[in-house]
mmCIF file of C-alpha atoms in Angstrom:
data_model
loop_
_atom_site.group_PDB
_atom_site.id
_atom_site.type_symbol
_atom_site.label_atom_id
_atom_site.label_comp_id
_atom_site.label_asym_id
_atom_site.label_seq_id
_atom_site.Cartn_x
_atom_site.Cartn_y
_atom_site.Cartn_z
ATOM 1 C CA UNK A 1 263.982 93.498 -2.847
ATOM 2 C CA UNK A 2 262.963 93.975 0.778
ATOM 3 C CA UNK A 3 259.550 92.550 -0.018
ATOM 4 C CA UNK A 4 261.068 89.414 -1.596
ATOM 5 C CA UNK A 5 263.261 88.820 1.431
ATOM 6 C CA UNK A 6 260.346 89.216 3.804
ATOM 7 C CA UNK A 7 258.072 86.845 1.924
ATOM 8 C CA UNK A 8 260.637 84.051 2.125
ATOM 9 C CA UNK A 9 260.351 84.086 5.915
ATOM 10 C CA UNK A 10 256.592 83.545 6.121
ATOM 11 C CA UNK A 11 254.719 80.461 5.109
ATOM 12 C CA UNK A 12 251.058 81.314 4.679
ATOM 13 C CA UNK A 13 249.606 83.023 1.627
ATOM 14 C CA UNK A 14 247.613 85.288 3.957
ATOM 15 C CA UNK A 15 250.801 86.564 5.580
ATOM 16 C CA UNK A 16 252.355 87.118 2.177
ATOM 17 C CA UNK A 17 249.295 89.053 1.054
ATOM 18 C CA UNK A 18 249.446 91.246 4.159
ATOM 19 C CA UNK A 19 253.132 91.944 3.522
ATOM 20 C CA UNK A 20 252.424 92.831 -0.085
ATOM 21 C CA UNK A 21 249.690 95.260 0.954
ATOM 22 C CA UNK A 22 252.090 96.812 3.460
ATOM 23 C CA UNK A 23 254.762 97.056 0.770
ATOM 24 C CA UNK A 24 252.294 98.719 -1.620
ATOM 25 C CA UNK A 25 251.312 101.237 1.046
ATOM 26 C CA UNK A 26 254.926 102.112 1.785
ATOM 27 C CA UNK A 27 255.704 102.513 -1.917
ATOM 28 C CA UNK A 28 252.657 104.743 -2.357
ATOM 29 C CA UNK A 29 253.585 106.866 0.632
ATOM 30 C CA UNK A 30 256.872 107.824 -1.010
ATOM 31 C CA UNK A 31 255.514 108.215 -4.528
ATOM 32 C CA UNK A 32 254.550 111.604 -5.871
ATOM 33 C CA UNK A 33 252.723 112.982 -8.855
ATOM 34 C CA UNK A 34 249.068 113.109 -9.907
ATOM 35 C CA UNK A 35 246.698 110.385 -8.715
ATOM 36 C CA UNK A 36 243.298 109.165 -9.817
ATOM 37 C CA UNK A 37 241.137 110.285 -6.909
ATOM 38 C CA UNK A 38 237.501 109.407 -6.417
ATOM 39 C CA UNK A 39 235.493 111.914 -4.382
ATOM 40 C CA UNK A 40 232.024 111.043 -3.101
ATOM 41 C CA UNK A 41 230.021 113.864 -1.536
ATOM 42 C CA UNK A 42 230.375 117.333 -3.062
ATOM 43 C CA UNK A 43 228.544 119.521 -0.583
ATOM 44 C CA UNK A 44 229.671 122.709 1.160
ATOM 45 C CA UNK A 45 232.825 120.975 2.355
ATOM 46 C CA UNK A 46 233.364 118.234 -0.206
ATOM 47 C CA UNK A 47 233.075 120.458 -3.286
ATOM 48 C CA UNK A 48 235.916 122.815 -2.298
ATOM 49 C CA UNK A 49 238.025 119.890 -1.049
ATOM 50 C CA UNK A 50 237.705 118.146 -4.400
ATOM 51 C CA UNK A 51 238.515 121.393 -6.218
ATOM 52 C CA UNK A 52 241.704 121.779 -4.182
ATOM 53 C CA UNK A 53 242.821 118.286 -5.144
ATOM 54 C CA UNK A 54 242.273 119.168 -8.790
ATOM 55 C CA UNK A 55 244.351 122.321 -8.283
ATOM 56 C CA UNK A 56 247.162 120.024 -7.113
ATOM 57 C CA UNK A 57 247.039 118.209 -10.446
ATOM 58 C CA UNK A 58 245.113 115.102 -9.417
ATOM 59 C CA UNK A 59 242.548 113.585 -11.784
ATOM 60 C CA UNK A 60 239.172 113.649 -10.046
ATOM 61 C CA UNK A 61 236.331 111.137 -10.422
ATOM 62 C CA UNK A 62 233.298 112.562 -8.640
ATOM 63 C CA UNK A 63 229.868 111.520 -7.399
ATOM 64 C CA UNK A 64 227.050 113.327 -5.643
ATOM 65 C CA UNK A 65 223.278 112.924 -5.581
ATOM 66 C CA UNK A 66 223.125 116.540 -6.780
ATOM 67 C CA UNK A 67 223.581 116.898 -10.539
ATOM 68 C CA UNK A 68 224.479 120.563 -10.089
ATOM 69 C CA UNK A 69 227.305 119.630 -7.704
ATOM 70 C CA UNK A 70 228.688 117.120 -10.214
ATOM 71 C CA UNK A 71 228.322 119.546 -13.108
ATOM 72 C CA UNK A 72 230.226 122.206 -11.165
ATOM 73 C CA UNK A 73 233.221 119.880 -10.772
ATOM 74 C CA UNK A 74 232.847 118.589 -14.333
ATOM 75 C CA UNK A 75 233.252 122.165 -15.571
ATOM 76 C CA UNK A 76 236.624 122.229 -13.794
ATOM 77 C CA UNK A 77 237.781 119.009 -15.433
ATOM 78 C CA UNK A 78 236.477 116.233 -13.163
ATOM 79 C CA UNK A 79 234.855 113.060 -14.504
ATOM 80 C CA UNK A 80 231.306 112.635 -13.097
ATOM 81 C CA UNK A 81 229.837 109.230 -12.232
ATOM 82 C CA UNK A 82 226.343 107.946 -11.551
ATOM 83 C CA UNK A 83 227.620 104.821 -9.786
ATOM 84 C CA UNK A 84 229.954 104.833 -6.778
ATOM 85 C CA UNK A 85 231.295 101.340 -7.510
ATOM 86 C CA UNK A 86 232.372 102.366 -11.014
ATOM 87 C CA UNK A 87 233.978 105.490 -9.570
ATOM 88 C CA UNK A 88 235.964 103.380 -7.101
ATOM 89 C CA UNK A 89 237.179 101.057 -9.863
ATOM 90 C CA UNK A 90 238.732 104.040 -11.655
ATOM 91 C CA UNK A 91 240.456 105.443 -8.560
ATOM 92 C CA UNK A 92 243.683 104.926 -6.629
ATOM 93 C CA UNK A 93 242.268 106.820 -3.659
ATOM 94 C CA UNK A 94 238.598 107.315 -2.780
ATOM 95 C CA UNK A 95 237.554 110.115 -0.406
ATOM 96 C CA UNK A 96 234.062 110.066 1.074
ATOM 97 C CA UNK A 97 232.554 113.203 2.625
ATOM 98 C CA UNK A 98 229.012 112.267 3.611
ATOM 99 C CA UNK A 99 226.334 113.462 6.066
ATOM 100 C CA UNK A 100 225.789 110.599 8.528
ATOM 101 C CA UNK A 101 226.390 107.034 9.710
ATOM 102 C CA UNK A 102 223.764 105.388 7.536
ATOM 103 C CA UNK A 103 224.807 107.061 4.298
ATOM 104 C CA UNK A 104 228.472 106.224 4.899
ATOM 105 C CA UNK A 105 227.671 102.572 5.657
ATOM 106 C CA UNK A 106 225.318 102.264 2.658
ATOM 107 C CA UNK A 107 227.840 103.884 0.312
ATOM 108 C CA UNK A 108 230.596 101.464 1.247
ATOM 109 C CA UNK A 109 228.214 98.500 1.034
ATOM 110 C CA UNK A 110 227.310 99.646 -2.490
ATOM 111 C CA UNK A 111 230.971 99.998 -3.470
ATOM 112 C CA UNK A 112 231.871 96.566 -2.102
ATOM 113 C CA UNK A 113 228.744 94.897 -3.470
ATOM 114 C CA UNK A 114 229.334 96.432 -6.891
ATOM 115 C CA UNK A 115 232.879 95.122 -7.146
ATOM 116 C CA UNK A 116 234.417 98.563 -6.680
ATOM 117 C CA UNK A 117 237.171 97.444 -4.320
ATOM 118 C CA UNK A 118 240.660 96.899 -5.740
ATOM 119 C CA UNK A 119 243.557 95.653 -3.616
ATOM 120 C CA UNK A 120 245.610 98.792 -4.216
ATOM 121 C CA UNK A 121 242.795 101.261 -3.514
ATOM 122 C CA UNK A 122 242.941 103.368 -0.355
ATOM 123 C CA UNK A 123 239.595 104.580 0.981
ATOM 124 C CA UNK A 124 239.545 107.705 3.146
ATOM 125 C CA UNK A 125 236.371 108.649 4.986
ATOM 126 C CA UNK A 126 236.307 112.312 6.001
ATOM 127 C CA UNK A 127 232.695 112.302 7.176
ATOM 128 C CA UNK A 128 231.892 112.801 10.848
ATOM 129 C CA UNK A 129 230.431 109.520 12.104
ATOM 130 C CA UNK A 130 230.355 107.230 15.120
ATOM 131 C CA UNK A 131 233.835 105.723 15.717
ATOM 132 C CA UNK A 132 232.207 102.285 15.909
ATOM 133 C CA UNK A 133 230.708 102.735 12.444
ATOM 134 C CA UNK A 134 234.156 103.693 11.109
ATOM 135 C CA UNK A 135 235.616 100.511 12.627
ATOM 136 C CA UNK A 136 232.849 98.388 11.101
ATOM 137 C CA UNK A 137 233.378 99.896 7.637
ATOM 138 C CA UNK A 138 237.150 99.374 7.953
ATOM 139 C CA UNK A 139 236.621 95.665 8.645
ATOM 140 C CA UNK A 140 234.384 95.301 5.576
ATOM 141 C CA UNK A 141 236.829 97.114 3.298
ATOM 142 C CA UNK A 142 239.754 95.099 4.657
ATOM 143 C CA UNK A 143 237.820 91.842 4.143
ATOM 144 C CA UNK A 144 237.264 92.898 0.529
ATOM 145 C CA UNK A 145 241.032 93.318 0.144
ATOM 146 C CA UNK A 146 241.585 97.080 0.301
ATOM 147 C CA UNK A 147 242.635 99.754 2.804
ATOM 148 C CA UNK A 148 240.420 102.142 4.785
ATOM 149 C CA UNK A 149 241.244 104.985 7.172
ATOM 150 C CA UNK A 150 238.967 107.420 8.966
ATOM 151 C CA UNK A 151 240.107 111.021 8.484
ATOM 152 C CA UNK A 152 237.452 113.522 9.575
ATOM 153 C CA UNK A 153 238.202 117.225 9.286
ATOM 154 C CA UNK A 154 237.980 120.431 11.256
ATOM 155 C CA UNK A 155 238.105 123.974 9.905
ATOM 156 C CA UNK A 156 234.660 124.464 8.425
ATOM 157 C CA UNK A 157 233.799 125.763 4.980
ATOM 158 C CA UNK A 158 236.547 128.446 5.077
ATOM 159 C CA UNK A 159 239.111 125.720 5.802
ATOM 160 C CA UNK A 160 237.745 123.580 2.967
ATOM 161 C CA UNK A 161 237.915 126.485 0.508
ATOM 162 C CA UNK A 162 241.401 127.602 1.573
ATOM 163 C CA UNK A 163 242.900 124.106 1.943
ATOM 164 C CA UNK A 164 243.670 124.794 5.602
ATOM 165 C CA UNK A 165 241.698 121.938 7.152
ATOM 166 C CA UNK A 166 242.916 119.807 10.032
ATOM 167 C CA UNK A 167 242.677 116.060 9.330
ATOM 168 C CA UNK A 168 242.434 113.564 12.193
ATOM 169 C CA UNK A 169 243.535 110.166 10.881
ATOM 170 C CA UNK A 170 242.707 106.772 12.340
ATOM 171 C CA UNK A 171 244.694 103.814 11.009
ATOM 172 C CA UNK A 172 248.132 102.232 11.118
ATOM 173 C CA UNK A 173 251.301 104.311 10.862
ATOM 174 C CA UNK A 174 251.908 102.956 7.359
ATOM 175 C CA UNK A 175 248.385 103.868 6.268
ATOM 176 C CA UNK A 176 248.788 107.343 7.741
ATOM 177 C CA UNK A 177 251.963 107.841 5.719
ATOM 178 C CA UNK A 178 250.209 106.565 2.598
ATOM 179 C CA UNK A 179 247.424 109.161 2.807
ATOM 180 C CA UNK A 180 249.327 112.101 4.290
ATOM 181 C CA UNK A 181 250.524 113.641 1.029
ATOM 182 C CA UNK A 182 247.081 113.487 -0.565
ATOM 183 C CA UNK A 183 245.456 115.036 2.504
ATOM 184 C CA UNK A 184 248.028 117.831 2.450
ATOM 185 C CA UNK A 185 246.394 118.934 -0.794
ATOM 186 C CA UNK A 186 243.295 119.803 1.253
ATOM 187 C CA UNK A 187 244.645 120.726 4.675
ATOM 188 C CA UNK A 188 247.548 122.202 6.595
ATOM 189 C CA UNK A 189 247.632 119.895 9.639
ATOM 190 C CA UNK A 190 247.454 116.117 9.236
ATOM 191 C CA UNK A 191 247.517 114.313 12.587
ATOM 192 C CA UNK A 192 247.753 110.582 13.248
ATOM 193 C CA UNK A 193 245.347 109.974 16.152
ATOM 194 C CA UNK A 194 245.874 106.239 16.569
ATOM 195 C CA UNK A 195 244.085 103.117 15.381
ATOM 196 C CA UNK A 196 240.870 102.741 13.415
ATOM 197 C CA UNK A 197 238.093 104.986 14.700
ATOM 198 C CA UNK A 198 240.426 107.273 16.624
ATOM 199 C CA UNK A 199 240.175 110.026 14.010
ATOM 200 C CA UNK A 200 236.421 109.963 14.532
ATOM 201 C CA UNK A 201 236.839 109.902 18.314
ATOM 202 C CA UNK A 202 238.953 113.064 18.111
ATOM 203 C CA UNK A 203 236.459 114.742 15.788
ATOM 204 C CA UNK A 204 233.425 113.930 17.932
ATOM 205 C CA UNK A 205 235.109 115.339 21.045
ATOM 206 C CA UNK A 206 236.264 118.428 19.126
ATOM 207 C CA UNK A 207 232.783 119.110 17.762
ATOM 208 C CA UNK A 208 231.235 118.724 21.196
ATOM 209 C CA UNK A 209 233.669 121.405 22.381
ATOM 210 C CA UNK A 210 232.714 123.531 19.359
ATOM 211 C CA UNK A 211 229.010 123.322 20.174
ATOM 212 C CA UNK A 212 229.581 124.079 23.851
ATOM 213 C CA UNK A 213 231.807 127.075 23.073
ATOM 214 C CA UNK A 214 229.349 128.522 20.544
ATOM 215 C CA UNK A 215 226.476 128.296 23.013
ATOM 216 C CA UNK A 216 228.653 129.877 25.699
ATOM 217 C CA UNK A 217 229.739 132.704 23.419
ATOM 218 C CA UNK A 218 226.180 133.365 22.227
ATOM 219 C CA UNK A 219 224.939 133.465 25.812
ATOM 220 C CA UNK A 220 227.690 135.859 26.919
ATOM 221 C CA UNK A 221 227.328 138.142 23.893
ATOM 222 C CA UNK A 222 223.607 138.386 24.553
ATOM 223 C CA UNK A 223 224.174 139.170 28.233
ATOM 224 C CA UNK A 224 226.824 141.800 27.444
ATOM 225 C CA UNK A 225 224.553 143.558 24.950
ATOM 226 C CA UNK A 226 221.601 143.525 27.372
ATOM 227 C CA UNK A 227 223.882 145.039 30.012
ATOM 228 C CA UNK A 228 224.623 147.896 27.621
ATOM 229 C CA UNK A 229 228.044 146.909 26.240
ATOM 230 C CA UNK A 230 228.858 147.639 22.616
ATOM 231 C CA UNK A 231 229.075 144.187 20.945
ATOM 232 C CA UNK A 232 232.203 145.080 18.952
ATOM 233 C CA UNK A 233 233.948 146.393 22.053
ATOM 234 C CA UNK A 234 233.050 143.278 24.018
ATOM 235 C CA UNK A 235 234.103 141.046 21.106
ATOM 236 C CA UNK A 236 237.528 142.726 21.053
ATOM 237 C CA UNK A 237 237.838 142.178 24.811
ATOM 238 C CA UNK A 238 236.972 138.471 24.493
ATOM 239 C CA UNK A 239 239.501 137.966 21.696
ATOM 240 C CA UNK A 240 242.219 139.642 23.738
ATOM 241 C CA UNK A 241 241.317 137.755 26.908
ATOM 242 C CA UNK A 242 240.739 134.310 28.308
ATOM 243 C CA UNK A 243 237.364 133.871 26.626
ATOM 244 C CA UNK A 244 238.915 133.716 23.153
ATOM 245 C CA UNK A 245 237.890 130.776 20.930
ATOM 246 C CA UNK A 246 237.490 129.828 17.270
ATOM 247 C CA UNK A 247 233.856 130.874 17.524
ATOM 248 C CA UNK A 248 234.751 134.333 18.850
ATOM 249 C CA UNK A 249 237.551 134.935 16.354
ATOM 250 C CA UNK A 250 236.100 133.432 13.176
ATOM 251 C CA UNK A 251 232.375 132.861 13.612
ATOM 252 C CA UNK A 252 231.050 135.431 16.070
ATOM 253 C CA UNK A 253 227.270 134.897 16.155
ATOM 254 C CA UNK A 254 226.334 138.584 16.453
ATOM 255 C CA UNK A 255 225.575 140.212 13.082
ATOM 256 C CA UNK A 256 227.883 143.059 12.123
ATOM 257 C CA UNK A 257 231.000 141.983 14.011
ATOM 258 C CA UNK A 258 232.751 139.698 11.506
ATOM 259 C CA UNK A 259 231.828 140.465 7.864
ATOM 260 C CA UNK A 260 232.689 136.938 6.667
ATOM 261 C CA UNK A 261 230.782 135.097 9.416
ATOM 262 C CA UNK A 262 227.413 133.489 8.575
ATOM 263 C CA UNK A 263 225.769 135.896 11.041
ATOM 264 C CA UNK A 264 226.478 138.666 8.528
ATOM 265 C CA UNK A 265 224.317 136.944 5.911
ATOM 266 C CA UNK A 266 221.305 135.780 7.888
ATOM 267 C CA UNK A 267 223.154 132.708 9.195
ATOM 268 C CA UNK A 268 223.273 131.197 5.709
ATOM 269 C CA UNK A 269 225.968 128.676 4.799
ATOM 270 C CA UNK A 270 228.616 127.685 7.309
ATOM 271 C CA UNK A 271 228.154 124.636 9.551
ATOM 272 C CA UNK A 272 224.498 123.709 9.618
ATOM 273 C CA UNK A 273 222.579 123.401 12.876
ATOM 274 C CA UNK A 274 221.375 120.015 11.652
ATOM 275 C CA UNK A 275 224.966 118.776 11.400
ATOM 276 C CA UNK A 276 226.134 119.995 14.807
ATOM 277 C CA UNK A 277 223.007 118.401 16.286
ATOM 278 C CA UNK A 278 223.910 115.121 14.593
ATOM 279 C CA UNK A 279 227.473 115.320 15.889
ATOM 280 C CA UNK A 280 226.305 116.074 19.431
ATOM 281 C CA UNK A 281 224.008 113.058 19.187
ATOM 282 C CA UNK A 282 227.026 110.906 18.294
ATOM 283 C CA UNK A 283 228.898 112.367 21.274
ATOM 284 C CA UNK A 284 225.993 111.486 23.560
ATOM 285 C CA UNK A 285 225.868 107.929 22.241
ATOM 286 C CA UNK A 286 229.586 107.243 22.638
ATOM 287 C CA UNK A 287 229.571 108.933 26.047
ATOM 288 C CA UNK A 288 226.877 106.510 27.147
ATOM 289 C CA UNK A 289 228.741 103.498 25.763
ATOM 290 C CA UNK A 290 231.973 104.580 27.483
ATOM 291 C CA UNK A 291 230.238 105.592 30.736
ATOM 292 C CA UNK A 292 231.546 109.161 30.409
ATOM 293 C CA UNK A 293 229.670 112.064 32.024
ATOM 294 C CA UNK A 294 229.038 114.968 29.604
ATOM 295 C CA UNK A 295 226.607 117.339 31.355
ATOM 296 C CA UNK A 296 227.555 120.358 29.206
ATOM 297 C CA UNK A 297 227.574 118.291 26.037
ATOM 298 C CA UNK A 298 224.140 116.879 26.825
ATOM 299 C CA UNK A 299 222.716 120.341 27.553
ATOM 300 C CA UNK A 300 224.222 121.724 24.348
ATOM 301 C CA UNK A 301 222.687 118.820 22.408
ATOM 302 C CA UNK A 302 219.283 119.660 23.878
ATOM 303 C CA UNK A 303 219.660 123.335 22.934
ATOM 304 C CA UNK A 304 220.415 122.444 19.323
ATOM 305 C CA UNK A 305 217.579 119.932 19.229
ATOM 306 C CA UNK A 306 215.317 122.814 20.231
ATOM 307 C CA UNK A 307 216.689 124.886 17.337
ATOM 308 C CA UNK A 308 215.943 121.977 15.016
ATOM 309 C CA UNK A 309 212.350 121.926 16.270
ATOM 310 C CA UNK A 310 212.147 125.651 15.490
ATOM 311 C CA UNK A 311 212.931 124.929 11.828
ATOM 312 C CA UNK A 312 216.536 126.176 11.926
ATOM 313 C CA UNK A 313 218.264 122.973 10.750
ATOM 314 C CA UNK A 314 219.730 124.591 7.638
ATOM 315 C CA UNK A 315 220.999 127.731 9.363
ATOM 316 C CA UNK A 316 224.587 128.008 10.577
ATOM 317 C CA UNK A 317 224.899 126.755 14.140
ATOM 318 C CA UNK A 318 225.752 130.286 15.317
ATOM 319 C CA UNK A 319 222.024 131.018 14.910
ATOM 320 C CA UNK A 320 221.796 129.917 18.557
ATOM 321 C CA UNK A 321 222.560 133.572 19.391
ATOM 322 C CA UNK A 322 219.488 134.761 17.481
ATOM 323 C CA UNK A 323 217.400 132.188 19.367
ATOM 324 C CA UNK A 324 218.743 133.310 22.767
ATOM 325 C CA UNK A 325 218.409 137.000 21.869
ATOM 326 C CA UNK A 326 214.700 136.549 21.329
ATOM 327 C CA UNK A 327 214.188 134.492 24.489
ATOM 328 C CA UNK A 328 213.267 136.212 27.732
ATOM 329 C CA UNK A 329 214.595 134.690 30.955
ATOM 330 C CA UNK A 330 211.356 133.738 32.644
#
């Protein structure tokens, strides 16, 4: 009824279409029950996220370049696809969780070019990419007649597995409300950061802080051990003092301190050095474009680029401790 009243007051078909899309979003935000959800990107983060949505009763349509990743979700009841456009056609919501700017842009171009965009579909990109790329993709999806929000995540693989991720959403208030319930199936804190690209802006700044804090912790742990402190004793002191951080509490880089941290298993799994290096590169680029000084961020980026050159791209980013431990100050 409200929609009919509103449409009588506007003359252009474009305005009426915009009002209808807004009405559809508002209706969806208050609807409940299982949804058809497309999920593209089933890696260390995306696989558990998709599984959690299935646990909430949603019907999953999944795609990944890895057949094993698709088969794993298929065994749980998901429908696998070989074509992202066909996946999008079958979905009310589409979540993308992809490695970098180029893959995100190419994926959405393929979906749009393949006729995968429906007016009622809401696309949610949870990758970590340049805010400007997110804005460009949003414009393309909107021009094709659908809705797009950027909603990158924080919380790492443990957060993805335990559905305790933090989502940082960029979009309108109505779009935020439309995606909030679905995102709550994968996370515990869903925050509206502002307009398009602002979710990515928050994520890039957060990950720069993450990289800086991990390098700082690794450096201090190494110094403490060389000075003769017991690493567990010093770790307890840090976590009860002003040096406490997510890295110190959850992902201490010294083997033997936290049994569940990647350091306890040869720095396998976790958040790859290659990914933090990519994110720090994005931070450097947007810092340049916004004329923002980031001396610590730039130094941290250089440190992780060095780790990449040492062949450590697939190790958890806490491997920076192992690198420092074996480096003499000369």
